[in-house]
Short mmCIF file of C-alpha atoms in Angstrom, two decimals:
data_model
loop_
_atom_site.label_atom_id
_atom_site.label_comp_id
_atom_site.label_asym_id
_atom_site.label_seq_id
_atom_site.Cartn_x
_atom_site.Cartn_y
_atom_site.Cartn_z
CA UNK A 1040 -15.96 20.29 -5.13
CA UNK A 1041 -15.70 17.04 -2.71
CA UNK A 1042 -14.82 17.71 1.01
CA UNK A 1043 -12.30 15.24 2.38
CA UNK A 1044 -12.76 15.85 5.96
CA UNK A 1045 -16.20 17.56 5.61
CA UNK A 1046 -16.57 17.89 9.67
CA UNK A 1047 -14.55 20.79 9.83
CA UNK A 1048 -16.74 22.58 7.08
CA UNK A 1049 -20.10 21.83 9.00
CA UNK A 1050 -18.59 22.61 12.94
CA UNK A 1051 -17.54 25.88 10.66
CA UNK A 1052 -21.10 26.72 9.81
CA UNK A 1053 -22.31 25.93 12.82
CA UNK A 1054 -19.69 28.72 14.51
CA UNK A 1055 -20.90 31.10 11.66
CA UNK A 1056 -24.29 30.87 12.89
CA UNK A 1057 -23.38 31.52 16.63
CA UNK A 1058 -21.28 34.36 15.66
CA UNK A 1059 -23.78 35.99 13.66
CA UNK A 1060 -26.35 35.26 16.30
CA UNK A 1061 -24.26 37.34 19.11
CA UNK A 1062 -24.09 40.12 16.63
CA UNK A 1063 -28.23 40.57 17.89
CA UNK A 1064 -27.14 41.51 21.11
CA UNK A 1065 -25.86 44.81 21.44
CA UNK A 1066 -24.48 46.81 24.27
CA UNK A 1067 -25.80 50.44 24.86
CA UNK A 1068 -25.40 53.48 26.75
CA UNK A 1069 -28.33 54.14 28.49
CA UNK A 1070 -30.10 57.87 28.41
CA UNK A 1071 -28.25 60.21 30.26
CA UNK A 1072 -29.84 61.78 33.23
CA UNK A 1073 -29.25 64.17 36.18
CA UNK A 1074 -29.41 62.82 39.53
CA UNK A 1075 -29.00 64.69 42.79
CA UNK A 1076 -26.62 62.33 44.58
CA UNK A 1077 -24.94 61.98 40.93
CA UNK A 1078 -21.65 62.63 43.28
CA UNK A 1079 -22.06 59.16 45.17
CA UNK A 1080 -22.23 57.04 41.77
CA UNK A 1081 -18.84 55.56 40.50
CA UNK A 1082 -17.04 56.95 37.82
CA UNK A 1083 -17.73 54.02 35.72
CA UNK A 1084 -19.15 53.70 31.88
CA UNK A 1085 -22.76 52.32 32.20
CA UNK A 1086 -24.17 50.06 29.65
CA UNK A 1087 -27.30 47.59 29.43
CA UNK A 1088 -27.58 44.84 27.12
CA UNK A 1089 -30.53 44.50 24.90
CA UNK A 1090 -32.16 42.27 21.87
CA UNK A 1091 -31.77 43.91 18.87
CA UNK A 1092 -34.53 43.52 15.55
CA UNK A 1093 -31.44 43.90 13.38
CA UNK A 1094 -27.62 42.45 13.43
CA UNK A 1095 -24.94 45.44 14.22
CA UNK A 1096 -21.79 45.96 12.52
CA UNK A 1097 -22.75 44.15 9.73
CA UNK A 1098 -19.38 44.31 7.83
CA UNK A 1099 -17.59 43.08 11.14
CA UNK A 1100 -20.12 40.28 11.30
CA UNK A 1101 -19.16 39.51 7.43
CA UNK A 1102 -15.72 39.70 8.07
CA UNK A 1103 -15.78 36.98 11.12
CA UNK A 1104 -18.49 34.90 9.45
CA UNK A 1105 -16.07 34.81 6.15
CA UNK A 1106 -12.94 34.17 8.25
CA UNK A 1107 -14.72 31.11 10.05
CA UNK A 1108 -15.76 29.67 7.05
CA UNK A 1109 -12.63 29.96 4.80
CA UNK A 1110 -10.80 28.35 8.39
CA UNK A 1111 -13.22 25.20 8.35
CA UNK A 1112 -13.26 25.14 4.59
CA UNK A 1113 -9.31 24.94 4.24
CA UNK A 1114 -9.06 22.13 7.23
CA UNK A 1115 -12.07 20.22 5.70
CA UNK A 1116 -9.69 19.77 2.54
CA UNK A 1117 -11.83 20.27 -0.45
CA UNK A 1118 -10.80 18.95 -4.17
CA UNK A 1119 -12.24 19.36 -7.04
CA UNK A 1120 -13.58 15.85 -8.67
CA UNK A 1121 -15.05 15.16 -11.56
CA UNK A 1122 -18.86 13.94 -11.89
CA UNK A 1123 -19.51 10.47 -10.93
CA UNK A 1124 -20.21 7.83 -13.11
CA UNK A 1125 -22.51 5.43 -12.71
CA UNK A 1126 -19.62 2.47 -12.25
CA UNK A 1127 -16.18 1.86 -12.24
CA UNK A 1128 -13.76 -1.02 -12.00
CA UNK A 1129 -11.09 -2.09 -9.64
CA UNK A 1130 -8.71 -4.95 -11.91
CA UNK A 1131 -6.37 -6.86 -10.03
CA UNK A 1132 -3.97 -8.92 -12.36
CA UNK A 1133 -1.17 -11.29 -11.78
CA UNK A 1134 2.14 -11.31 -12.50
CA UNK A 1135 3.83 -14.10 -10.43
CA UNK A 1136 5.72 -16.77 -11.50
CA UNK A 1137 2.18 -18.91 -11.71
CA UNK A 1138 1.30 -17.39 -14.95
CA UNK A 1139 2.38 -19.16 -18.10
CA UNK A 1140 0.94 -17.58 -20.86
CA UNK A 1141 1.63 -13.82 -20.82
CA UNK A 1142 -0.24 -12.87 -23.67
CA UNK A 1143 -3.52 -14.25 -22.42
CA UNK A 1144 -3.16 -12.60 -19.41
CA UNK A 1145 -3.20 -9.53 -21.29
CA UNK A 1146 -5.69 -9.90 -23.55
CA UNK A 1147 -7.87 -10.87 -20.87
CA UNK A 1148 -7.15 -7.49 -18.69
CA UNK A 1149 -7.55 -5.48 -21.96
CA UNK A 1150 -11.18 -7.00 -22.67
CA UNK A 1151 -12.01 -5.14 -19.53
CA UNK A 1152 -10.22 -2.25 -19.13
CA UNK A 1153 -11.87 1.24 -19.95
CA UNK A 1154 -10.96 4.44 -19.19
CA UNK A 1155 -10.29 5.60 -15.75
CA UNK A 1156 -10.33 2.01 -14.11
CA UNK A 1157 -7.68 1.37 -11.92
CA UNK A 1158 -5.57 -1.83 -12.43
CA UNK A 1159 -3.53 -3.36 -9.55
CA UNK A 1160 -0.98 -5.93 -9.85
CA UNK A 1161 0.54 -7.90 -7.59
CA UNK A 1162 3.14 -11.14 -7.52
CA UNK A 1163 4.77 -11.12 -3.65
CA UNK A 1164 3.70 -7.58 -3.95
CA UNK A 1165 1.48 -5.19 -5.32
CA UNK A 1166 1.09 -1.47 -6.59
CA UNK A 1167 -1.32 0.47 -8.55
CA UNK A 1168 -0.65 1.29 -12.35
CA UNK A 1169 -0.23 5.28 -12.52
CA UNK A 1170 0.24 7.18 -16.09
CA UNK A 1171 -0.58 5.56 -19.37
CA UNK A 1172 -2.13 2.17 -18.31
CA UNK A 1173 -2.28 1.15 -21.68
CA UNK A 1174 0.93 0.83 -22.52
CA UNK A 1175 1.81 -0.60 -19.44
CA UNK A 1176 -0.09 -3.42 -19.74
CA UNK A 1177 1.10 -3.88 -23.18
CA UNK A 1178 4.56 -4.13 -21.49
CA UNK A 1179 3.80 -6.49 -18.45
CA UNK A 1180 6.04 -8.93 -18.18
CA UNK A 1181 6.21 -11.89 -15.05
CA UNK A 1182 8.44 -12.08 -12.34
CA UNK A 1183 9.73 -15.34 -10.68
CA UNK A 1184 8.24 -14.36 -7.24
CA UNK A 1185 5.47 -16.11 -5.57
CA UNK A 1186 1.88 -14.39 -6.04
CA UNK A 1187 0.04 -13.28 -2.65
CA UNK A 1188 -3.46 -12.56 -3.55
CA UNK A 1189 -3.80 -11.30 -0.12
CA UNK A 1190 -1.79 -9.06 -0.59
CA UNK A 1191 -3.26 -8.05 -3.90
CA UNK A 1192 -6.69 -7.67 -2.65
CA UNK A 1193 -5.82 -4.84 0.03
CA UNK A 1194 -3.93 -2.43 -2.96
CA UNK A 1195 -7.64 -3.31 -4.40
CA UNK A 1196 -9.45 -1.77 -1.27
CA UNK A 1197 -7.07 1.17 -1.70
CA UNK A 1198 -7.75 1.61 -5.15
CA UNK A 1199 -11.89 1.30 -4.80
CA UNK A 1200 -11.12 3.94 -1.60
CA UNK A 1201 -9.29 5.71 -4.52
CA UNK A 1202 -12.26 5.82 -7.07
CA UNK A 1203 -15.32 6.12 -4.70
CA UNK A 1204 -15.92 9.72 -5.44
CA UNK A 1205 -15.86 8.82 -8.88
CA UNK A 1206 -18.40 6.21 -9.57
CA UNK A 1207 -21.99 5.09 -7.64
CA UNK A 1208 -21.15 1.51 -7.80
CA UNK A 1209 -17.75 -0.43 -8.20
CA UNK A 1210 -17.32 -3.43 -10.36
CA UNK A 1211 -14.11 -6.03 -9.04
CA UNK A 1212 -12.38 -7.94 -11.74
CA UNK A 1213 -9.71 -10.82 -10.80
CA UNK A 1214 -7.73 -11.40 -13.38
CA UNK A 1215 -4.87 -14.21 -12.49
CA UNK A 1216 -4.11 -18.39 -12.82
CA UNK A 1217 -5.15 -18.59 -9.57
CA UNK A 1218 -2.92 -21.06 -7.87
CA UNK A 1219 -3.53 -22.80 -4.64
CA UNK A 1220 -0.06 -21.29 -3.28
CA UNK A 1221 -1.21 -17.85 -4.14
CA UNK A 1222 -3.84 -18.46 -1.25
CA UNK A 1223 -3.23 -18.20 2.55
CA UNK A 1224 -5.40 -18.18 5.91
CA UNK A 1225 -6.35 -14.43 5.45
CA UNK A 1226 -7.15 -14.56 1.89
CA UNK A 1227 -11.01 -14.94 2.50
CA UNK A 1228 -11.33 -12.33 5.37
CA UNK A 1229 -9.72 -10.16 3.60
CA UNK A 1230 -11.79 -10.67 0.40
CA UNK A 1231 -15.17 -9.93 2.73
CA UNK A 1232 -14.09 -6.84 3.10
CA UNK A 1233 -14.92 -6.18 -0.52
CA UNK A 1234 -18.48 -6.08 0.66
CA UNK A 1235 -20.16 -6.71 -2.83
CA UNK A 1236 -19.60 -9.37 -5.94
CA UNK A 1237 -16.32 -10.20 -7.99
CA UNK A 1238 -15.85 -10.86 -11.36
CA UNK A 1239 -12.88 -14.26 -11.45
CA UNK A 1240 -11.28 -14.36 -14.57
CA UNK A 1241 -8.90 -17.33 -14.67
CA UNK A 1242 -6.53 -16.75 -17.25
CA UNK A 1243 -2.34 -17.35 -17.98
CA UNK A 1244 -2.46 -20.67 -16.72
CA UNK A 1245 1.15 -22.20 -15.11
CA UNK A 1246 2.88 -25.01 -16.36
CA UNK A 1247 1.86 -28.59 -15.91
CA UNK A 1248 5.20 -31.04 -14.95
CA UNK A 1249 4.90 -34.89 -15.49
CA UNK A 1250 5.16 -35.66 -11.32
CA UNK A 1251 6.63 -38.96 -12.23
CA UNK A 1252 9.44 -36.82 -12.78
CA UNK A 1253 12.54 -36.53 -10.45
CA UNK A 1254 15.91 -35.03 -10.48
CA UNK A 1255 17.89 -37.26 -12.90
CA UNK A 1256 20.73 -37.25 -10.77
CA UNK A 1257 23.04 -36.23 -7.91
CA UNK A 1258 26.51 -35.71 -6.97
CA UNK A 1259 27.53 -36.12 -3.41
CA UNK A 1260 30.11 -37.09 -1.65
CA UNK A 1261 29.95 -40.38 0.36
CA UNK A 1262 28.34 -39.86 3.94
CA UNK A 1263 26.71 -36.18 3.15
CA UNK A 1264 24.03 -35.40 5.55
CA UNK A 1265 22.88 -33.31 2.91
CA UNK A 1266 21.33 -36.40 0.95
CA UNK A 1267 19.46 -37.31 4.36
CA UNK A 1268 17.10 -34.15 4.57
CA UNK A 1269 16.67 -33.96 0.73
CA UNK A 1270 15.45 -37.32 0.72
CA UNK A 1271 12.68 -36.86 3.41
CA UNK A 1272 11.80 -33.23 2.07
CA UNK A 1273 8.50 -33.77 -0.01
CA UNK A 1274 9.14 -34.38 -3.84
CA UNK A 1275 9.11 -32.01 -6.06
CA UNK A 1276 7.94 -32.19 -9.78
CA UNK A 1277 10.82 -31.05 -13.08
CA UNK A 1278 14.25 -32.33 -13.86
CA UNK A 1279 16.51 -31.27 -10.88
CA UNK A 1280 20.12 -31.92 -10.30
CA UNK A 1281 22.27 -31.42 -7.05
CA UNK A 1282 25.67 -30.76 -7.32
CA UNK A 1283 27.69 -31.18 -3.87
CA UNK A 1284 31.09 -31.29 -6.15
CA UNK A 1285 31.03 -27.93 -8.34
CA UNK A 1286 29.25 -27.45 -11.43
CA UNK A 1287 31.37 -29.26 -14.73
CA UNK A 1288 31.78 -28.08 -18.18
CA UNK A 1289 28.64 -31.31 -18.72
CA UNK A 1290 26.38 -29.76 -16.62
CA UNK A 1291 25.42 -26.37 -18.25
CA UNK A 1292 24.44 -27.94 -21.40
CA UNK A 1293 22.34 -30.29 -19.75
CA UNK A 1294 20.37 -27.28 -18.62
CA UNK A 1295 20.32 -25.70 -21.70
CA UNK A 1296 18.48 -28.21 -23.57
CA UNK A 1297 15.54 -28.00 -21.30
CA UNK A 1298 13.64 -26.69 -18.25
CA UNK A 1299 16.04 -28.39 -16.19
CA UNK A 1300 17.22 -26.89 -13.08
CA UNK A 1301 21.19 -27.10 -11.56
CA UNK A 1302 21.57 -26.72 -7.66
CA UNK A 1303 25.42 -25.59 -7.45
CA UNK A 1304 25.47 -26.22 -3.48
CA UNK A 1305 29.22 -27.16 -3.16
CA UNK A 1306 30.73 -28.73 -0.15
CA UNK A 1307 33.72 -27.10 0.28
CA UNK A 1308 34.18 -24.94 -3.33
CA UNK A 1309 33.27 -21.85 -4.07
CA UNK A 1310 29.55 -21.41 -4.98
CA UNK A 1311 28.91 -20.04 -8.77
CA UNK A 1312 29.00 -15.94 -8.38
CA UNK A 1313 30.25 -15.77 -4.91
CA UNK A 1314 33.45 -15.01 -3.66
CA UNK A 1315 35.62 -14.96 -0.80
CA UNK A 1316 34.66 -13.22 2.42
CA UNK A 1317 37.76 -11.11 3.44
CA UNK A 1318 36.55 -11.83 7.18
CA UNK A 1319 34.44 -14.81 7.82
CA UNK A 1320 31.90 -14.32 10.45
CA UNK A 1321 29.06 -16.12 11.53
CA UNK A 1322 24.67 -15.33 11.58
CA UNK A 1323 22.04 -16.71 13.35
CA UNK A 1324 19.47 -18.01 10.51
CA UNK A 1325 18.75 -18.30 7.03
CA UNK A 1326 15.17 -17.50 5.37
CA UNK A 1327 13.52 -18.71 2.31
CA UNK A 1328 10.24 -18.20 0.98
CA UNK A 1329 8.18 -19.49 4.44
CA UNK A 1330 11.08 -21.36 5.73
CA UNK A 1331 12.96 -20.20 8.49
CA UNK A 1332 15.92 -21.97 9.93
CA UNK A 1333 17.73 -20.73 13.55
CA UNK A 1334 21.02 -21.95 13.55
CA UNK A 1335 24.79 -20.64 14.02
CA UNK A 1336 26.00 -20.77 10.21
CA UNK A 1337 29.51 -19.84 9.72
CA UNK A 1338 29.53 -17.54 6.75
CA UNK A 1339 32.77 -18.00 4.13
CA UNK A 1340 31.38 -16.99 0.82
CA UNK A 1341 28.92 -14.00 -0.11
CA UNK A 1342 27.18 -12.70 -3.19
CA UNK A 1343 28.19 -8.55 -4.19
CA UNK A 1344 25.60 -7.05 -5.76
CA UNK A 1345 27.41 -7.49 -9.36
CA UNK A 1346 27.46 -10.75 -9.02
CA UNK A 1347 23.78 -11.50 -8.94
CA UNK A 1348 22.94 -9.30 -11.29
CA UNK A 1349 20.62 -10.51 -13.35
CA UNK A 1350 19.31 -13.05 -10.64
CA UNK A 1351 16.67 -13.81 -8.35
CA UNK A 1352 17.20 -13.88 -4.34
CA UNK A 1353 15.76 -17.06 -3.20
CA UNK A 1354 16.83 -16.78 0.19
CA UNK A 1355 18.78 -14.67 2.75
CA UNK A 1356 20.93 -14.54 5.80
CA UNK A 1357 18.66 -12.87 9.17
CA UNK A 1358 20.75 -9.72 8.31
CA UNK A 1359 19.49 -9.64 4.97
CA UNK A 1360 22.48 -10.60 3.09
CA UNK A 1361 21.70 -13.16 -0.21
CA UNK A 1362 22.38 -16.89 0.90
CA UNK A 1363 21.06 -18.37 -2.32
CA UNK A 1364 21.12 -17.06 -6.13
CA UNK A 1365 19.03 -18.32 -9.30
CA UNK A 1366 19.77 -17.35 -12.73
CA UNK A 1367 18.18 -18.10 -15.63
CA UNK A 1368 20.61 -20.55 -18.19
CA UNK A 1369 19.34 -20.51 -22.08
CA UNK A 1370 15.61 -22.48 -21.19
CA UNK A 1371 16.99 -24.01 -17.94
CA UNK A 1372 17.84 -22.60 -14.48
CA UNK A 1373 20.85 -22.80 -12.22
CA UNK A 1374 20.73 -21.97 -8.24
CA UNK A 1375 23.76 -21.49 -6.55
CA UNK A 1376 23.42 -22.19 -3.03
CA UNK A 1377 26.04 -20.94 0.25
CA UNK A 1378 24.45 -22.02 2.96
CA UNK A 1379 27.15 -24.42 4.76
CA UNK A 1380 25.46 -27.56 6.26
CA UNK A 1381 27.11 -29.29 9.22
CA UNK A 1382 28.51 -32.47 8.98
CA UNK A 1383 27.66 -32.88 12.90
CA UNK A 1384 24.73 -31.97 15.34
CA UNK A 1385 21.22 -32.18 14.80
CA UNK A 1386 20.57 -29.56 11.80
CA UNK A 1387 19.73 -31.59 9.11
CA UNK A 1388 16.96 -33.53 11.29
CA UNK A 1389 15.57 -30.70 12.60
CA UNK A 1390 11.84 -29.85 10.11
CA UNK A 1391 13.09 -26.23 9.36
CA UNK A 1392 16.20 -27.43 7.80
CA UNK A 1393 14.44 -30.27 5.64
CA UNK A 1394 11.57 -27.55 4.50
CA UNK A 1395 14.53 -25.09 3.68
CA UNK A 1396 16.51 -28.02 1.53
CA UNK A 1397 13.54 -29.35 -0.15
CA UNK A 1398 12.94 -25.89 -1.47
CA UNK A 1399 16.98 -25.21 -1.87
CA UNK A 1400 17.17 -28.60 -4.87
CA UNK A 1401 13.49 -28.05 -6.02
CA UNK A 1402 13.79 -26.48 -9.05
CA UNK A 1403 13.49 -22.98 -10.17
CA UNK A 1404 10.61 -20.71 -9.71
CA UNK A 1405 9.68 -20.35 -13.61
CA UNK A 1406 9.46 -24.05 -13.55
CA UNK A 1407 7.23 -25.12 -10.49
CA UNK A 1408 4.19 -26.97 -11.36
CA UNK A 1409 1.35 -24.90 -10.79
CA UNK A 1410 -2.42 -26.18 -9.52
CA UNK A 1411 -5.22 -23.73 -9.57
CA UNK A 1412 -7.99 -23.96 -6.60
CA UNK A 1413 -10.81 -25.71 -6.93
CA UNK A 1414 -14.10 -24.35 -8.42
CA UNK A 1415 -15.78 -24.38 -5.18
CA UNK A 1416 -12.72 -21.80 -3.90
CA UNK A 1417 -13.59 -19.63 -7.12
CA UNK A 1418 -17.13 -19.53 -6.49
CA UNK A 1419 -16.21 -18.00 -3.29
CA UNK A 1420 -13.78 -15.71 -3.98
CA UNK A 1421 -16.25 -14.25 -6.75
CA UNK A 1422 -19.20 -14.07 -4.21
CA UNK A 1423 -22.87 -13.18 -5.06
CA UNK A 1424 -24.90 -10.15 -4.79
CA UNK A 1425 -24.89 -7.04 -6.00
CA UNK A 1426 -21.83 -4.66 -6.97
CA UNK A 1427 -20.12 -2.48 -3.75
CA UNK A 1428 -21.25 0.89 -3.54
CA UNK A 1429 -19.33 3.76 -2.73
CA UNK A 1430 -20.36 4.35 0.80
CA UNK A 1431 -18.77 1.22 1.32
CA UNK A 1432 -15.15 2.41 1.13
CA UNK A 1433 -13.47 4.91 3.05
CA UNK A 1434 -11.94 8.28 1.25
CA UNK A 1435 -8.53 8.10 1.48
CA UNK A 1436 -6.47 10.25 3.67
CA UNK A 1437 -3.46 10.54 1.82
CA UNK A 1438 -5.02 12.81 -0.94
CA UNK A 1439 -3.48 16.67 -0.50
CA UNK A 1440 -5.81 19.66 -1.05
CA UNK A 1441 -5.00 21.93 -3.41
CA UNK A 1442 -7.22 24.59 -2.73
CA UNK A 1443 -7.00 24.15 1.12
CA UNK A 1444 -3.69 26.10 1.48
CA UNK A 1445 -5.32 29.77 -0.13
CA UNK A 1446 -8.46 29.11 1.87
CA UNK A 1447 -6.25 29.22 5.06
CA UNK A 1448 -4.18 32.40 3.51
CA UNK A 1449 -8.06 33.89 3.23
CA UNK A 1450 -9.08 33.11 6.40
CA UNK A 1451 -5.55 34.67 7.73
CA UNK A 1452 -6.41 38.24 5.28
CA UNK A 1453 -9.88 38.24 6.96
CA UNK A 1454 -8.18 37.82 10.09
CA UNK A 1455 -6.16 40.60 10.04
CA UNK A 1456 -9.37 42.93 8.14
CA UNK A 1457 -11.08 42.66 11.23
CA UNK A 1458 -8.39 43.39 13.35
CA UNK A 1459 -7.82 46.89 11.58
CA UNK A 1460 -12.10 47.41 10.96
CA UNK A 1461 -12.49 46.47 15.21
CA UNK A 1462 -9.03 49.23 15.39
CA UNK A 1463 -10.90 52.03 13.57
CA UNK A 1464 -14.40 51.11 14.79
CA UNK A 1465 -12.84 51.46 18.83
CA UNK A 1466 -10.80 55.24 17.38
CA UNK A 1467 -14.24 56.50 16.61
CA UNK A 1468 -16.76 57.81 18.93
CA UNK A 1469 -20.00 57.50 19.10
CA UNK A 1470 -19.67 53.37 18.48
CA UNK A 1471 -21.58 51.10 20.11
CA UNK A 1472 -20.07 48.46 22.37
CA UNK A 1473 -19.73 45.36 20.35
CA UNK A 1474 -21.17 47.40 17.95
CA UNK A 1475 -20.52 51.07 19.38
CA UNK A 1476 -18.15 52.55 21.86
CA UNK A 1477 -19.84 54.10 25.35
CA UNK A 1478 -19.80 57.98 25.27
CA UNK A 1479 -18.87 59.93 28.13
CA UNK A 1480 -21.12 59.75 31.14
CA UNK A 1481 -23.46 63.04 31.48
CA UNK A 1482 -22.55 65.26 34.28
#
């Protein structure tokens, strides 16, 4: 059994041991004797308090050294636990749209899996693998979001916070492509807080685009400020298209054929999957991916919930609402865009607005050509040393006692015990105080 909160238990046993010590001082009658001016002395019980060799009431002293115990016991939160082995391992693997090759992503997680590891995985987010791990991993599949390995390592302080009763020593296995936009500013402080060595395992690499490689071609109208801020946002690798005019019958086999990517950002049509607004209203920004762009946008066409089915949000109004759509189109992508751009005012020069159309006609999120950090970067995320022990990780505090909830209905039964045994003991006569009630006082 494993406290969780063991400083109730020991303030408990430290109680016991004052209770049990004040049951060695007793309060007795003295001996009864005659005095002459017995007529001037108050009709008061006398008493004197005195050492004794032995505890008194020793089943009263059981009963309140029991109920303080099973009252500190409950709030300290015990659980029963399994024996520790002598290591166990925390995997974090990657899921994000950075990873190519599924299968060797897999393989590579199942090499070092064993039994009661815990696996995390993580693209913009991250959770722990409950149930039959196995067979989940046999099932993992990528998303199109953007890994955060950040993110990713604090589920894997949660997890090692979950299996430090379980093992001496914890073993950290990394198991991802490792791209350089997985990375951010608190990626290495948060790593140090893993306060022992890592095991990198760079597997699933992402696909490599020829960056000599720009979008074939796009149709605008003459004079669209549009084509300014594509032109100075920074190039992007893959075959891209922009289509300011509606999407044709031509263009969706043209994305077929390859990993080719559509932008449907009409001028004044109706955006593919969105419809009508029955009110049009207006919002204050539009968000995507690390761009953020405060503007008045008036709103005429919006995406229902059926109508992106089957897509990926790639950016949204400030109220949440979807502003831009991807879906997948046989091995190519089309993103349909509804963000209205104005044909006066400063918008399009403005370094928000060029970020947020660079990444608007860049193509999809399958399709992005993926780097991996340099070997210097994986030397240090792996560190040196030896493994983390458990002392180094906190328990966690969101584990619920089982046993905790009967030791408090105990410690309530005792309660009550002692409140009928102190009852009968005070009926009786002939009881020492604390231990015996005072008789009479002699005549």
């Amino acid at each position: 059994m494993t406290f969780l909160a063991p400083g109730f238990f020991v303030a408990s046993l430290a109680i016991s041991a004052a209770v049990a010590a004040l049951h060695f001082i007793v309060t007795r009658q003295p001996r009864a004797a005659v005095f002459p001016t017995a007529r001037f002395v108050p009709d008061l019980p006398a008493s004197a308090t005195a050492r004794a060799t032995r505890p008194s009431d020793l089943l009263l002293m059981l009963l309140r050294v029991l109920l303080v115990l099973a009252v500190g016991a409950g709030l300290a939160r015990p659980v029963f636990t399994p024996s520790r082995s002598a290591s166990a391992r925390v995997i974090l693997v990657d899921r994000s749209r950075s990873v190519s090759d599924v299968a060797a992503l897999r393989d590579s997680v199942s090499h070092y899996y064993r039994d009661g590891d815990a696996v995390v995985v993580f693209d913009s987010a991250a959770h722990t693998i409950n149930g039959n791990v196995r067979d989940s991993l046999n099932r993992l599949i990528v998303s199109n979001a953007r890994g955060r390995l950040s993110g990713g390592l604090i589920a894997a302080l949660r997890a090692g916070s979950g299996l430090r009763d379980r093992a001496d020593s914890l073993e950290f296995v990394i198991v991802s492509p490792l791209a350089v936009d997985e990375m951010d500013a608190a990626t290495d402080s948060i790593r140090a807080l893993w306060r022992g060595r890592a095991k990198v395992v760079v597997a699933g690499a992402g696909k490599s685009f020829d960056s000599s490689t720009r979008a074939v071609e796009s149709k605008t109208l003459p004079g669209d400020p549009l084509a300014f801020a594509t032109s100075r946002a920074q190039a992007t690798s893959g075959e891209r298209k922009l289509v300011r005019t509606g999407l044709s019958a031509d263009d969706l086999p043209w994305v077929n054929d390859s990993t080719r990517t559509a932008i449907d950002w009409p001028t004044f049509s109706r955006p593919r999957g969105a419809s009508l607004r029955e009110r049009a209203d207006a919002t204050g920004g539009v968000a995507s991916g690390e761009s953020v762009v405060i503007s008045s946008f008036p709103r005429k066409w919006r995406f229902t919930s059926d109508s992106i089915r089957g897509g990926e949000v790639v950016a949204r109004w400030l109220d949440g609402e979807p502003a831009a759509v991807e879906w997948r189109e046989g091995r190519g992508c089309v993103r349909s865009v509804a963000i209205p751009v104005a044909s006066v005012g400063d918008l399009v020069l403005r370094e928000s607005f060029v970020r947020l159309a660079g990444h608007m006609a860049g193509p999809c999120a399958g399709f992005v050509r993926s780097e991996s950090i340099s070997s210097s970067l994986v030397a240090k995320l792996a560190g040196t040393g030896r493994l983390a022990t458990r002392a180094e990780f906190r328990p966690r505090d969101d584990v619920r006692s089982s046993v905790g909830p009967w030791l408090l209905g105990l410690a309530l039964l005792l309660a009550i015990a002692e409140l009928v045994l102190r009852r009968r003991r005070d009926l009786s006569p002939n009881v020492e105080i604390g231990a015996r009630r005072p008789a009479a006082r002699a005549a």
